[in-house]
Coordinates of C-alpha atoms in Angstrom, one line a residue:
M1 CA 23.5 3.3 34.1
Q2 CA 19.8 2.9 33.7
H3 CA 18.0 4.2 30.6
S4 CA 14.4 5.1 30.9
L5 CA 12.2 6.4 28.1
S6 CA 9.5 8.8 29.0
E7 CA 5.9 7.8 28.3
R8 CA 5.7 10.5 25.6
V9 CA 8.8 9.1 23.8
I10 CA 7.3 5.6 24.0
R11 CA 3.9 6.8 22.7
E12 CA 5.6 8.6 19.8
K13 CA 7.5 5.4 18.9
I14 CA 4.4 3.3 19.0
K15 CA 2.6 5.8 16.8
A16 CA 5.5 5.8 14.3
Q17 CA 5.8 2.1 14.2
G18 CA 2.0 1.7 14.1
A19 CA 1.9 4.0 11.0
V20 CA 4.6 1.9 9.3
W21 CA 2.7 -1.3 10.1
V22 CA -0.6 0.1 8.7
A23 CA 1.3 1.1 5.5
Q24 CA 2.8 -2.3 5.1
Q25 CA -0.7 -3.9 5.0
Q26 CA -1.5 -2.0 1.8
F27 CA -5.2 -1.6 2.4
W28 CA -7.4 -0.7 -0.5
L29 CA -10.0 1.4 1.2
F30 CA -10.1 3.9 4.1
G31 CA -13.5 4.5 5.8
T32 CA -15.1 6.9 8.3
A33 CA -18.4 5.8 9.8
R34 CA -20.2 8.5 11.7
Y35 CA -23.2 8.7 14.1
Y36 CA -25.9 11.3 14.0
D37 CA -24.8 12.4 17.4
G38 CA -21.5 10.9 18.4
T39 CA -21.5 12.7 21.7
R40 CA -24.3 10.3 22.8
I41 CA -22.4 7.1 21.8
H42 CA -20.3 5.5 24.5
R43 CA -17.4 3.1 23.8
R44 CA -19.4 -0.1 24.6
E45 CA -22.1 0.9 22.1
A46 CA -19.5 1.7 19.4
E47 CA -17.8 -1.6 20.0
R48 CA -21.1 -3.5 19.7
D49 CA -21.9 -1.5 16.5
C50 CA -18.4 -2.3 15.0
R51 CA -18.8 -6.0 15.6
H52 CA -22.3 -6.1 14.1
Y53 CA -21.3 -3.8 11.1
F54 CA -18.3 -5.8 10.1
N55 CA -20.1 -9.1 10.5
T56 CA -22.8 -7.9 8.1
I57 CA -20.0 -7.0 5.6
D58 CA -18.3 -10.4 6.0
K59 CA -21.5 -12.3 5.6
Q60 CA -22.4 -10.4 2.5
L61 CA -19.0 -10.6 0.8
L62 CA -17.6 -14.0 1.8
T63 CA -18.9 -17.4 1.0
R64 CA -20.8 -19.2 3.7
R65 CA -18.1 -21.8 4.0
D66 CA -15.3 -19.1 4.4
Y67 CA -17.4 -17.2 7.0
N68 CA -18.2 -20.3 9.0
K69 CA -14.5 -21.2 9.0
G70 CA -13.8 -17.9 10.7
N71 CA -12.4 -16.1 7.6
R72 CA -12.9 -12.4 7.5
L73 CA -12.0 -9.5 5.2
Q74 CA -8.7 -8.0 6.2
R75 CA -9.2 -4.8 8.1
L76 CA -8.0 -2.6 10.9
V77 CA -10.7 -0.8 13.0
F78 CA -10.2 2.3 15.1
I79 CA -12.8 3.8 17.5
E80 CA -12.1 7.5 18.0
T81 CA -13.8 10.3 19.9
G82 CA -12.6 13.3 17.9
R83 CA -10.6 16.4 18.7
E84 CA -12.7 17.3 21.8
R85 CA -12.8 13.5 22.9
A86 CA -16.6 13.6 22.8
N87 CA -17.7 12.7 19.3
T88 CA -17.5 8.9 18.8
H89 CA -16.9 7.7 15.2
I90 CA -15.1 4.8 13.5
H91 CA -12.2 4.7 11.0
F92 CA -11.2 1.6 9.2
F93 CA -8.9 0.2 6.6
I94 CA -10.1 -2.7 4.6
K95 CA -9.2 -5.0 1.6
G96 CA -10.2 -8.2 0.0
T97 CA -8.2 -11.0 -1.5
H98 CA -8.6 -10.1 -5.1
L99 CA -8.8 -6.6 -6.6
K100 CA -11.9 -7.5 -8.5
Q101 CA -13.7 -7.3 -5.1
Y102 CA -12.8 -3.6 -4.7
R103 CA -16.0 -2.0 -5.9
H104 CA -18.2 -4.5 -4.1
I105 CA -16.4 -3.9 -0.8
K106 CA -16.6 -0.1 -1.2
H107 CA -20.3 -0.2 -2.0
T108 CA -21.1 -2.7 0.8
T109 CA -19.1 -0.8 3.5
E110 CA -20.8 2.5 2.5
Q111 CA -24.4 1.0 2.5
N112 CA -24.3 -1.3 5.5
W113 CA -23.4 1.3 8.1
C114 CA -26.7 3.2 7.6
R115 CA -28.7 0.1 6.8
H116 CA -27.6 -1.9 9.9
I117 CA -26.6 0.5 12.6
H118 CA -29.4 2.2 14.4
K119 CA -27.9 5.7 15.2
A120 CA -25.7 5.8 12.0
S121 CA -25.4 9.0 10.0
D122 CA -23.1 8.3 7.1
C123 CA -20.1 6.2 6.0
E124 CA -17.6 7.7 3.6
V125 CA -15.2 5.2 2.0
L126 CA -12.2 6.5 0.1
D127 CA -9.7 4.9 -2.2
N128 CA -6.4 4.1 -0.4
I129 CA -4.5 2.4 -3.2
G130 CA -1.4 4.5 -3.8
L131 CA -2.3 6.7 -0.8
T132 CA -1.1 4.3 1.8
H133 CA 1.6 6.6 3.1
E134 CA -0.6 9.6 3.3
R135 CA -3.2 8.0 5.7
K136 CA -0.9 5.5 7.5
G137 CA -0.7 7.5 10.7
Y138 CA -4.1 9.2 10.7
C139 CA -5.7 6.7 13.0
W140 CA -3.0 6.9 15.6
K141 CA -3.6 10.6 16.3
E142 CA -5.7 9.8 19.4
F143 CA -3.2 7.4 20.9
D144 CA -2.4 9.9 23.7
S145 CA -1.7 7.5 26.5
L146 CA -0.1 4.0 26.8
D147 CA -3.4 2.5 27.9
S148 CA -5.3 4.1 25.0
E149 CA -7.7 1.7 23.1
V150 CA -8.0 3.5 19.8
L151 CA -7.2 0.3 17.8
Y152 CA -10.2 -2.0 18.3
T153 CA -8.4 -5.3 18.0
Q154 CA -11.6 -7.4 18.4
C155 CA -12.7 -6.3 14.9
C156 CA -9.3 -6.3 13.3
H157 CA -8.3 -9.1 11.0
I158 CA -5.0 -9.4 9.0
F159 CA -3.3 -12.4 7.5
P160 CA 0.1 -13.3 8.9
P161 CA 3.0 -12.3 6.5
F162 CA 3.8 -15.0 4.0
N163 CA 7.4 -16.3 4.3
T164 CA 9.2 -19.5 3.3
H165 CA 9.1 -20.8 6.9
N166 CA 5.3 -20.5 7.0
A167 CA 5.1 -22.1 3.6
T168 CA 7.2 -25.1 4.7
L169 CA 5.0 -25.5 7.9
H170 CA 1.9 -25.6 5.7
G171 CA 3.3 -27.8 3.0
L172 CA 3.3 -25.2 0.3

């Protein structure tokens, strides 16, 4: 007897598990970066803008040594096209390593979008502490096919979960 799940069922499972995974990361901030006219922005341009934007944030907030070692602020980045699939914009979750960085990260993410991205309109960054479960599935809403590329993995950075096996491997 062969069991086969439909694409819709698989998609819904991925969305549900993706939402749980986002919640587990406990990101501090949730941002929406918009363009003046998102209908004129294609995926390739949005990807280039994401890479540049998040590099400016990392360079501004991390030490040169950490940045040069490849360290980045923890974040998940989603490139979306809106309800009509024609208005490109970016959502992201982000956090630092110490809560004292919170205000600086919020300010820098809000300012750098318009400062460094040519066709940028605005960037709204909202507190996500304590609201993790309210926004956890928001960025999965446009995951409407199995080959969807809503999550822009090239700009995502998360630390691996800490466990005793990892600690033993690293001599901690």
